[in-house]
Every structure is written in structure tokens, then in C-alpha cells.
mmCIF file of C-alpha atoms in Angstrom:
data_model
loop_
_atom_site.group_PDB
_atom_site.id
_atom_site.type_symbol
_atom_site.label_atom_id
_atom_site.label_comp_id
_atom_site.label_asym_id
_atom_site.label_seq_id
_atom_site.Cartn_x
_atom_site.Cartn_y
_atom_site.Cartn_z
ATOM 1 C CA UNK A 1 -15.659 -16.605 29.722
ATOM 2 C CA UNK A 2 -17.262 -13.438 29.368
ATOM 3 C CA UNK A 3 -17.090 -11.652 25.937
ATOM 4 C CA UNK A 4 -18.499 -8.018 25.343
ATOM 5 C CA UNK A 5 -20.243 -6.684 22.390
ATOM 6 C CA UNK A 6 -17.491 -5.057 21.103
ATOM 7 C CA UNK A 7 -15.264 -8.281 21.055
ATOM 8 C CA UNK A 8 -18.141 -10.419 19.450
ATOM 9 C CA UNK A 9 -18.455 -7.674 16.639
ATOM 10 C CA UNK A 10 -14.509 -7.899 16.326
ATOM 11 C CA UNK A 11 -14.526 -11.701 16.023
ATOM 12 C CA UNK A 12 -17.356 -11.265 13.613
ATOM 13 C CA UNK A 13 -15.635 -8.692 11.324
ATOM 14 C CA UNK A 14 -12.599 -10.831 10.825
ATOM 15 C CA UNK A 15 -14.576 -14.206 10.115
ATOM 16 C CA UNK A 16 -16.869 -12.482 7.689
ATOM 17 C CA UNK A 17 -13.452 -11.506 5.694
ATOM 18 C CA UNK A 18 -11.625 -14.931 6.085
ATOM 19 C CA UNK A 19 -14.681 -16.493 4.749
ATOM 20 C CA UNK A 20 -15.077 -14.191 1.801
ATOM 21 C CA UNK A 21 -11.635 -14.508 0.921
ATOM 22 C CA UNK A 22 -12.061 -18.494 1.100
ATOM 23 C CA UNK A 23 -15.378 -19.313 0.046
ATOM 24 C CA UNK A 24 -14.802 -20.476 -3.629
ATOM 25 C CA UNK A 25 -12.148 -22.666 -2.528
ATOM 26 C CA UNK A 26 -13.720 -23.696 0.107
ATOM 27 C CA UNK A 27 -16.789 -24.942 -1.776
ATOM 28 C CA UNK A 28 -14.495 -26.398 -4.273
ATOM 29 C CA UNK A 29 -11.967 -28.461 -2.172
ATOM 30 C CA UNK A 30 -13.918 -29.458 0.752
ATOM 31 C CA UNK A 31 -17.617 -29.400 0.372
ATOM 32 C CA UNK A 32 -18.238 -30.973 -2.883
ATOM 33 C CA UNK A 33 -14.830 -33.057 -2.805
ATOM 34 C CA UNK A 34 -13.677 -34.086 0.284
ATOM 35 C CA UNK A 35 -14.698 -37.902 0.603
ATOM 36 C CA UNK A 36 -15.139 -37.503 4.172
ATOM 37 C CA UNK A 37 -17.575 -34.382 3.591
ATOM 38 C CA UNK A 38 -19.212 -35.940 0.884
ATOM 39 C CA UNK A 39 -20.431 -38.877 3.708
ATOM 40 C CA UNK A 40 -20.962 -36.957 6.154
ATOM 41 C CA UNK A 41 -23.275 -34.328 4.108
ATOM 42 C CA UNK A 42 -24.932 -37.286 2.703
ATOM 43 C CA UNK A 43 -25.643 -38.471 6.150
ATOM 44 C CA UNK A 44 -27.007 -35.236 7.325
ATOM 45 C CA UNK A 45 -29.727 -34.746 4.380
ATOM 46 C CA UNK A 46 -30.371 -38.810 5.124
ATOM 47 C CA UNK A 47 -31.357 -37.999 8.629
ATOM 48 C CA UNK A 48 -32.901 -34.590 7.799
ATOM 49 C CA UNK A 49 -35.183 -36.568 5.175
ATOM 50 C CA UNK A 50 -36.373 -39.022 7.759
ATOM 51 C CA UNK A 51 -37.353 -36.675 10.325
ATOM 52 C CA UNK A 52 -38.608 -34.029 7.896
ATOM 53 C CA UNK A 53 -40.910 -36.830 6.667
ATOM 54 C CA UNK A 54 -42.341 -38.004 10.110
ATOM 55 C CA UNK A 55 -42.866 -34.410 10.436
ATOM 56 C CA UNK A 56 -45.028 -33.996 7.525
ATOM 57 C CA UNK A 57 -46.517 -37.243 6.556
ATOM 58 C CA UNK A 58 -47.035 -38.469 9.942
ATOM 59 C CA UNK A 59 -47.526 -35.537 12.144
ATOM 60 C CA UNK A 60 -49.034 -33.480 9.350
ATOM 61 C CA UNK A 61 -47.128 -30.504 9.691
ATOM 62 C CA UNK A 62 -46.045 -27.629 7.616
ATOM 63 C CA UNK A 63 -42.063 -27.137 7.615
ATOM 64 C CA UNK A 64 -40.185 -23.887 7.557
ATOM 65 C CA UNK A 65 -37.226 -25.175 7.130
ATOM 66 C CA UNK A 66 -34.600 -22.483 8.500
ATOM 67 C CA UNK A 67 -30.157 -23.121 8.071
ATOM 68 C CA UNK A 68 -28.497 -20.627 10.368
ATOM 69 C CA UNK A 69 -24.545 -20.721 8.492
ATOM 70 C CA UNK A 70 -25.977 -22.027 4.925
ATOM 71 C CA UNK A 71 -22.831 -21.812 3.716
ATOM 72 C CA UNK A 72 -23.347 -22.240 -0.469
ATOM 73 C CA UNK A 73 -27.355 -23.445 0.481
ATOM 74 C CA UNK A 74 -26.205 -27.285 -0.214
ATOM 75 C CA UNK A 75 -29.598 -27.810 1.732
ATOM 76 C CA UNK A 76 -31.116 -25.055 -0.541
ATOM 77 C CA UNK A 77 -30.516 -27.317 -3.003
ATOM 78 C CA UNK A 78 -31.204 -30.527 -1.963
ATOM 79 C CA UNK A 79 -35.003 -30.027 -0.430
ATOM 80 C CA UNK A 80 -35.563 -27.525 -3.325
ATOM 81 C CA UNK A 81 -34.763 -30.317 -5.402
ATOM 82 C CA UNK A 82 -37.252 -32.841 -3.552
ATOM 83 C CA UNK A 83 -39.901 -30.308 -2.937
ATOM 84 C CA UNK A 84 -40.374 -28.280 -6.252
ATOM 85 C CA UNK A 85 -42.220 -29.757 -9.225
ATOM 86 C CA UNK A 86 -40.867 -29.364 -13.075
ATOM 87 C CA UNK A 87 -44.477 -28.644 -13.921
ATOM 88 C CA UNK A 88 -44.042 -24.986 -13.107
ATOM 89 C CA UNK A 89 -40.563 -24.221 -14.211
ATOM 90 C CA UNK A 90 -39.948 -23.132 -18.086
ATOM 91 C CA UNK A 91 -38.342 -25.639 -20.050
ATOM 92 C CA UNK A 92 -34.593 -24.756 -19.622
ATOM 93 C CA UNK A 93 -35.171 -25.237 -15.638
ATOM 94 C CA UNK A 94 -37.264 -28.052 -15.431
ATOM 95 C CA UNK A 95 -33.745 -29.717 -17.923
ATOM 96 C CA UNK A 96 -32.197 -29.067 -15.352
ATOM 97 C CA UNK A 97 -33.736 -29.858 -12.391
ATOM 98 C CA UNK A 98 -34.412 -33.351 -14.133
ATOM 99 C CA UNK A 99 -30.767 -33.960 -15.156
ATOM 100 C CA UNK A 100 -30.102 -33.312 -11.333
ATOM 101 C CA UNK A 101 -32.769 -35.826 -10.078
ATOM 102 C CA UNK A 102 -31.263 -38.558 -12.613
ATOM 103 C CA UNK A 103 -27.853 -38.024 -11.275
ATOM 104 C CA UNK A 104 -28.367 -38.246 -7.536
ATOM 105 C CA UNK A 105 -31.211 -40.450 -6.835
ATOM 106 C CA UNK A 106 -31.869 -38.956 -2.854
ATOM 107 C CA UNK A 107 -32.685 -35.235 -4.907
ATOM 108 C CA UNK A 108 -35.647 -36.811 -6.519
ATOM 109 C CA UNK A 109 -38.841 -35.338 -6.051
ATOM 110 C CA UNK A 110 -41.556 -35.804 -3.616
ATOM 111 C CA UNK A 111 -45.472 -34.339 -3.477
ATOM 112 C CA UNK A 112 -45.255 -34.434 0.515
ATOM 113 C CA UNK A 113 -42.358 -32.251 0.558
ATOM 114 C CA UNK A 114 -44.043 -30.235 -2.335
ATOM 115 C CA UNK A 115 -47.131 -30.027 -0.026
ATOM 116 C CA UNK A 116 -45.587 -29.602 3.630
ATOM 117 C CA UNK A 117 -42.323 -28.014 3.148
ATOM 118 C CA UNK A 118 -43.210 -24.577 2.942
ATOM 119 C CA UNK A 119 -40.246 -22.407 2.799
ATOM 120 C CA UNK A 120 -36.296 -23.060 2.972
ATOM 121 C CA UNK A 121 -34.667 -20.001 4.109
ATOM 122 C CA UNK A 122 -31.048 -19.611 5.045
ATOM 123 C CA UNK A 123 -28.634 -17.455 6.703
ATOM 124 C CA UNK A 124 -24.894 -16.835 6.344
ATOM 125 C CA UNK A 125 -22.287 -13.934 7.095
ATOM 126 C CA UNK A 126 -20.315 -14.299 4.184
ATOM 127 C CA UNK A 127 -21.813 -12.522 1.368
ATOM 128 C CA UNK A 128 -19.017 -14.089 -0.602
ATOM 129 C CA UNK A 129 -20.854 -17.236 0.198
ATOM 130 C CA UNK A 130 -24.207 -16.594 -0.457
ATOM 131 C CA UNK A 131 -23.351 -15.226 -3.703
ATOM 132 C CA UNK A 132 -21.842 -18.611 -4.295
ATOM 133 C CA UNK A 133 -25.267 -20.356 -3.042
ATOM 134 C CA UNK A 134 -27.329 -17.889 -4.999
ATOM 135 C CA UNK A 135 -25.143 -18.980 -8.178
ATOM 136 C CA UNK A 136 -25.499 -22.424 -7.396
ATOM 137 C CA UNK A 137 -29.244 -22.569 -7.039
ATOM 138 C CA UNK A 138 -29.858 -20.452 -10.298
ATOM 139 C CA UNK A 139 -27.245 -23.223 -12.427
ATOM 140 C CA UNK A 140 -29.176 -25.501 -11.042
ATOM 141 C CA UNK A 141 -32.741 -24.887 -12.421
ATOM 142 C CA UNK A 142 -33.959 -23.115 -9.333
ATOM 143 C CA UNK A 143 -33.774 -19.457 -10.456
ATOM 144 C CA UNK A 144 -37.713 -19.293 -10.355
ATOM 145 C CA UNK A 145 -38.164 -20.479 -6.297
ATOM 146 C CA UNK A 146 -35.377 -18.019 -5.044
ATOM 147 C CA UNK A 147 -37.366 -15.312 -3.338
ATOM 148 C CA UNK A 148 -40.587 -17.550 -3.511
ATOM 149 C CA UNK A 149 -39.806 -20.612 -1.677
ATOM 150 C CA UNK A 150 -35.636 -19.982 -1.357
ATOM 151 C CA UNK A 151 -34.516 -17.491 0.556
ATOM 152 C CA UNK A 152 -30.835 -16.812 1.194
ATOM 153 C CA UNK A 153 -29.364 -13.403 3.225
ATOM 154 C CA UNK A 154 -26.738 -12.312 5.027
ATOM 155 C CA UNK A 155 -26.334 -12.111 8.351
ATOM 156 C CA UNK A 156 -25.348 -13.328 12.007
ATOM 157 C CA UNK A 157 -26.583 -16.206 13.567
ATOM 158 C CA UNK A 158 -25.798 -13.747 16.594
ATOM 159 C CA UNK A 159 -28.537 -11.259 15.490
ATOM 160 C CA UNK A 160 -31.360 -13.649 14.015
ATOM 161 C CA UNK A 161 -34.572 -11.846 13.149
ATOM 162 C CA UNK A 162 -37.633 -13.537 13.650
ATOM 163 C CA UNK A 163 -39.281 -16.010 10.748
ATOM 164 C CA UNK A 164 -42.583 -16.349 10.182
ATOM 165 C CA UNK A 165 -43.833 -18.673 10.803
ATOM 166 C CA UNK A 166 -41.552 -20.022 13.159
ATOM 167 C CA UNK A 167 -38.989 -22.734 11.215
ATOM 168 C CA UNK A 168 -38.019 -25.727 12.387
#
């Protein structure tokens, strides 16, 4: 099937509004309740962790970690979580960062992703939904990393611009 430019932008234009008009509920109902979601995020971030590590420990490589449709940057949240230390955050942050850790054991932190795991940055056409990611990284204690070792935008996975270095 062939499409042209100007059907791509149309089918672009109408999924950037669906998911703006949906994103709250979205997050809501189905990414941070759904059971089946739940395992199958938890699964993800299990296997991501495992090869992430091999990466760094074993191989000894920086990671630029890159997630084309970050949605509400649930992997944002989770690596920033692993990979950012409470020593530099003020004391309202590093609460909360801490009270995250303590309630979901995989979040805890860890000096090789600290070290190796250079910069998370993430990409989604729903502003509606990168607001929402934006909100859920600053309630979470991470307001001082977006920018510096966070990045969100919006955009198309159809017009990626180049990161440097190049992510994994």
C-alpha cells in the first residue's frame, strides 16, 4: 500500500487529537490499572533492565536511552528512578524519590545506571500526553533531571531528528 505525504499528515492530524482528547483517561484506566498492562509493563522494564545492564556493566557502554511514543514517560520514570541519586535533589525531591523506591522495589536505585545511563529522552505526538508525563515526573521528585537528564517533546516518530549521541 502506498500512502502519500499528504495522507500520512492527515492520519497524523486526527491521531494527535484523539489522543489529546483521551490521554488522562487513558493513563488512568489502562496504563496504571489495567491488570493485564500492569504485567505486561512490568515485563517490559524487567527485560529492558537486563539488557540495559549487560550493556553497561558488561559491555561498558554509555546508554542514551531514546522512547519513540513515550506516552506519559512511564520509562521516564522508571530508569530516572534507578539512575538518579537523592544526594543531589533538595529535600522535598529526594522524599519523594525515596517514598517511590520503598514502594516498588524494581525503581530502586543503582550507581551503574547512575554512571552509564546517560540520558532518557522521549518522544510523543500528543502534547496532551507529554504534559501528562511532564506532570508525572515533576510529582514524582524528578523536577530537577527534566531538561538535564529527562527530556520529553513532541513530535512524530515519522519525522525523528537526530540524537546525539546516537540512543539505543
Amino acid at each position: 500500500m502506498q500512502v502519500n505525504q499528504k495522507d500520512i499528515t492527515t492520519l497524523i492530524d486526527r491521531d494527535r487529537k484523539v489522543w489529546d482528547e483521551c490521554a488522562e483517561n487513558y493513563e488512568s484506566s489502562i496504563v496504571t490499572g489495567h491488570p493485564d498492562v500492569v504485567a505486561y509493563t512490568e515485563f517490559e522494564e524487567d527485560l529492558l533492565d537486563k539488557l540495559l545492564l549487560h550493556l553497561m556493566r558488561d559491555r561498558n557502554k554509555d546508554v542514551y536511552l531514546y522512547d519513540v511514543g513515550c506516552g506519559s514517560a512511564r520509562l521516564h520514570l522508571h530508569y530516572g528512578l534507578k539512575s538518579i541519586s537523592t544526594k543531589g535533589l533538595d529535600k522535598e525531591e529526594a522524599l519523594k524519590v525515596r517514598n517511590l523506591r520503598k514502594a516498588a522495589n524494581r525503581h530502586c536505585y543503582n550507581e551503574i545506571y547512575d554512571e552509564k545511563l546517560k540520558k532518557i529522552g522521549g518522544l510523543d505526538f500528543s502534547s496532551s500526553m507529554i504534559d501528562l508525563a511532564r506532570e508525572k515526573l515533576l510529582q514524582s521528585g524528578l523536577k530537577s533531571e527534566i531538561g538535564k537528564r529527562l527530556f520529553l517533546e513532541v513530535g512524530s516518530a515519522y519525522d525523528l531528528s537526530p540524537m546525539s549521541p546516537s540512543p539505543l
